[in-house]
Each structure stands twice: as structure tokens, then as C-alpha cells.
Amino acid sequence: MNWDDMAVVGRIARAHGTRGQVIVNLETDFPETRFHPGAELFVERGGVVEALRITTVRFHRERPVVGIDGVDTMNDAEALAGLELRVPADRLAPLPAGTFYRHDLIGCVVETRDGGSVGTVSGVEGTLSGSRLVIDGARGEILIPLAHDICTTIDVEGKRIVVDPPEGLLDLNT
């Protein structure tokens, strides 16, 4: 398994209780589909990709509390805190037209409507209700809201995003 070819679906926040369960901060729109007993997720530790099998799941305040096969104590669970949970991209659910996964935006070239270069997307931050593109620009990092009015064209296959930023937006981070 190639770690860089996998999609992030969550991050282990911390241990929960004394029986080896962990709380997960979600980075997926499909938590019930992704987090269920028997599901296989992957972590990277020490440069090695490891499979984890979920044994139990319950949701508390919209976050899964997960039991993992072989993780039986609080110490075992604490050792997982901070790790990203990923799945191979081919295991992701197909999306409707006009929607995309965050990882699909990484590497997209961003330009203005008139063809001016803004930079390349290096990350996507935020939540479903308010996300922003993190762009590596010639003068440093630029943050652009991921909104239809600003990001007028998103061509995932062509790895290109066209933006129509409000006056001064591109200069905020310089």
C-alpha cells in the first residue's frame, strides 16, 4: 500500500476509556459507511503502513468512538493518538457530478479568470460548512475560501481551478 495514494478519512484524537478505544476526528462525509465493525483502515507509523480492523463503533457527539483489533489498553490507544486514518482511493464511494474529494484538489493549479497564476493547492482546511484552499503561491501561502462564487471552475481531471477572488483577497496573506 502506498500511503500517498490513500485518502484521509479521519485522525485519531485520543484514547477513550480504559479498554483501548479511541475517539476519531472525522474527515469524511460518510462516517457510518467508513466506520463500522469489520472496516479496515490504515495508519503509518515509523514509515510503515499498517492495517487496523475496527471491532466496535459508537458515535458520541458526532464522532466515532472506535475499538480496534489488538488495541486493548489505554496505553495501546494512547500510542495511536494523532495518527491519520486512511483508505485506498479505490475504496471511496463514487460522488455525484460536480462534487469531489479533498485529496482530488491537492496539486491543482490555481489561476484567475484572466489567466494569472495564483499557485498550486497544497491542502484543504476546514469543515463541510466552511472549507478553504491552501495554495502555495510565488509570494507564500494563500488561503482562498472554497466557495462557488470564488472558485468558479474546478476541473479535477485537468488539475485546474479558476478563481474570481474579491478585491484584495489574494493580497491578504502577503
Short mmCIF file of C-alpha atoms in Angstrom, two decimals:
data_model
loop_
_atom_site.label_atom_id
_atom_site.label_comp_id
_atom_site.label_asym_id
_atom_site.label_seq_id
_atom_site.Cartn_x
_atom_site.Cartn_y
_atom_site.Cartn_z
CA MET A 1 0.00 0.00 0.00
CA ASN A 2 1.31 3.42 -0.97
CA TRP A 3 0.50 5.90 1.81
CA ASP A 4 0.47 8.90 -0.53
CA ASP A 5 -2.14 7.26 -2.76
CA MET A 6 -4.59 6.85 0.10
CA ALA A 7 -7.36 9.23 1.18
CA VAL A 8 -7.60 10.61 4.71
CA VAL A 9 -10.90 9.69 6.42
CA GLY A 10 -10.06 10.71 9.98
CA ARG A 11 -7.48 11.33 12.65
CA ILE A 12 -7.25 9.59 15.99
CA ALA A 13 -7.81 12.33 18.57
CA ARG A 14 -7.12 10.48 21.79
CA ALA A 15 -7.73 7.39 23.87
CA HIS A 16 -11.19 6.93 25.35
CA GLY A 17 -11.70 4.90 28.49
CA THR A 18 -9.55 2.04 29.75
CA ARG A 19 -10.39 -0.65 27.19
CA GLY A 20 -8.34 0.62 24.27
CA GLN A 21 -10.96 2.62 22.42
CA VAL A 22 -10.11 5.84 20.58
CA ILE A 23 -12.06 8.93 19.54
CA VAL A 24 -11.75 9.88 15.89
CA ASN A 25 -11.96 13.35 14.37
CA LEU A 26 -13.76 12.78 11.08
CA GLU A 27 -12.56 13.84 7.66
CA THR A 28 -15.22 12.01 5.67
CA ASP A 29 -18.75 12.76 4.56
CA PHE A 30 -19.67 9.10 5.05
CA PRO A 31 -18.86 8.25 8.69
CA GLU A 32 -21.40 5.43 9.07
CA THR A 33 -20.15 3.78 5.89
CA ARG A 34 -16.47 4.19 6.73
CA PHE A 35 -16.56 3.42 10.46
CA HIS A 36 -18.28 0.11 11.20
CA PRO A 37 -17.21 -3.20 12.76
CA GLY A 38 -15.01 -5.09 10.32
CA ALA A 39 -13.88 -1.99 8.41
CA GLU A 40 -10.20 -1.83 7.52
CA LEU A 41 -8.32 1.46 7.89
CA PHE A 42 -4.64 2.22 7.57
CA VAL A 43 -2.12 4.19 9.64
CA GLU A 44 1.54 4.98 9.09
CA ARG A 45 3.99 4.51 11.95
CA GLY A 46 7.74 4.71 11.57
CA GLY A 47 7.44 4.78 7.80
CA VAL A 48 5.44 1.53 7.74
CA VAL A 49 1.81 1.37 6.62
CA GLU A 50 -0.27 -0.81 8.94
CA ALA A 51 -3.83 -2.09 8.59
CA LEU A 52 -6.22 -1.64 11.52
CA ARG A 53 -9.51 -3.54 11.80
CA ILE A 54 -12.41 -1.88 13.61
CA THR A 55 -14.11 -4.12 16.17
CA THR A 56 -16.65 -1.75 17.73
CA VAL A 57 -18.10 1.67 16.95
CA ARG A 58 -20.48 4.04 18.63
CA PHE A 59 -20.97 7.69 17.88
CA HIS A 60 -20.69 10.31 20.61
CA ARG A 61 -21.28 13.97 19.70
CA GLU A 62 -21.00 13.07 16.01
CA ARG A 63 -17.56 11.50 16.44
CA PRO A 64 -16.92 7.77 16.37
CA VAL A 65 -15.57 6.04 19.46
CA VAL A 66 -13.77 3.09 17.93
CA GLY A 67 -12.43 -0.21 19.21
CA ILE A 68 -9.53 -1.62 17.19
CA ASP A 69 -8.44 -5.25 16.96
CA GLY A 70 -5.36 -5.78 19.15
CA VAL A 71 -5.67 -2.42 20.91
CA ASP A 72 -6.84 -3.50 24.36
CA THR A 73 -5.48 -0.98 26.85
CA MET A 74 -5.46 2.76 27.35
CA ASN A 75 -1.69 2.75 26.73
CA ASP A 76 -2.17 0.95 23.40
CA ALA A 77 -4.82 3.51 22.42
CA GLU A 78 -2.73 6.48 23.53
CA ALA A 79 0.08 5.29 21.23
CA LEU A 80 -2.28 5.86 18.27
CA ALA A 81 -3.21 9.46 19.16
CA GLY A 82 -2.56 11.89 16.32
CA LEU A 83 -2.30 9.27 13.59
CA GLU A 84 -4.18 9.79 10.33
CA LEU A 85 -6.62 7.09 9.27
CA ARG A 86 -6.60 6.45 5.53
CA VAL A 87 -8.16 4.14 2.97
CA PRO A 88 -7.05 3.28 -0.56
CA ALA A 89 -8.62 5.73 -3.03
CA ASP A 90 -10.29 2.86 -4.91
CA ARG A 91 -12.39 2.14 -1.79
CA LEU A 92 -14.01 5.59 -1.81
CA ALA A 93 -17.66 5.94 -2.73
CA PRO A 94 -18.35 7.45 -6.14
CA LEU A 95 -19.54 11.05 -5.93
CA PRO A 96 -22.22 12.85 -7.90
CA ALA A 97 -21.18 15.12 -10.75
CA GLY A 98 -19.83 18.48 -9.62
CA THR A 99 -18.52 17.15 -6.30
CA PHE A 100 -15.06 15.95 -5.37
CA TYR A 101 -12.91 14.62 -2.58
CA ARG A 102 -10.48 16.99 -0.87
CA HIS A 103 -7.47 14.92 -1.89
CA ASP A 104 -8.53 15.38 -5.53
CA LEU A 105 -7.84 19.13 -5.20
CA ILE A 106 -4.25 18.71 -3.98
CA GLY A 107 -1.88 19.55 -6.81
CA CYS A 108 -4.43 21.55 -8.82
CA VAL A 109 -3.03 24.66 -10.48
CA VAL A 110 -4.99 27.77 -9.45
CA GLU A 111 -5.36 30.73 -11.75
CA THR A 112 -7.56 33.80 -12.01
CA ARG A 113 -10.27 34.25 -14.65
CA ASP A 114 -7.88 36.35 -16.74
CA GLY A 115 -5.21 33.60 -16.66
CA GLY A 116 -2.99 34.98 -13.89
CA SER A 117 -1.13 32.36 -11.89
CA VAL A 118 -2.07 32.09 -8.20
CA GLY A 119 -0.20 28.87 -7.30
CA THR A 120 -0.79 25.20 -6.56
CA VAL A 121 -3.17 23.69 -4.00
CA SER A 122 -1.16 22.09 -1.20
CA GLY A 123 -4.06 21.41 1.16
CA VAL A 124 -7.72 21.89 2.02
CA GLU A 125 -8.66 23.07 5.51
CA GLY A 126 -11.91 23.47 7.37
CA THR A 127 -15.17 21.60 7.50
CA LEU A 128 -18.06 20.90 5.16
CA SER A 129 -19.70 24.14 6.22
CA GLY A 130 -16.61 26.22 5.52
CA SER A 131 -13.52 24.96 3.70
CA ARG A 132 -10.62 26.83 2.19
CA LEU A 133 -7.87 26.02 -0.26
CA VAL A 134 -4.28 26.32 0.94
CA ILE A 135 -2.26 27.46 -2.04
CA ASP A 136 1.50 27.65 -2.42
CA GLY A 137 1.94 30.91 -4.31
CA ALA A 138 5.02 32.72 -5.56
CA ARG A 139 4.92 35.05 -2.53
CA GLY A 140 3.98 32.42 0.07
CA GLU A 141 0.85 30.68 1.31
CA ILE A 142 -2.53 31.96 0.13
CA LEU A 143 -5.87 30.93 1.64
CA ILE A 144 -8.92 31.04 -0.60
CA PRO A 145 -12.45 30.11 0.53
CA LEU A 146 -13.77 27.06 -1.29
CA ALA A 147 -16.97 28.78 -2.40
CA HIS A 148 -18.81 28.64 -5.73
CA ASP A 149 -18.72 32.43 -6.09
CA ILE A 150 -14.92 32.47 -5.79
CA CYS A 151 -13.89 29.08 -7.21
CA THR A 152 -15.80 29.37 -10.46
CA THR A 153 -14.27 26.35 -12.22
CA ILE A 154 -12.96 23.18 -10.60
CA ASP A 155 -11.58 20.70 -13.12
CA VAL A 156 -10.30 17.77 -11.06
CA GLU A 157 -9.29 15.68 -14.07
CA GLY A 158 -7.40 18.61 -15.61
CA LYS A 159 -5.96 19.53 -12.18
CA ARG A 160 -7.05 23.18 -12.65
CA ILE A 161 -9.09 25.63 -10.57
CA VAL A 162 -10.16 29.06 -11.81
CA VAL A 163 -10.89 31.68 -9.17
CA ASP A 164 -12.64 35.04 -9.26
CA PRO A 165 -11.45 36.48 -5.94
CA PRO A 166 -12.93 39.59 -4.40
CA GLU A 167 -10.70 42.67 -4.43
CA GLY A 168 -7.70 42.23 -2.11
CA LEU A 169 -8.22 38.54 -1.25
CA LEU A 170 -5.02 37.36 -2.91
CA ASP A 171 -3.02 40.06 -1.07
CA LEU A 172 -4.28 39.19 2.44
CA ASN A 173 -1.57 36.64 3.16
CA THR A 174 1.41 38.51 1.68
#
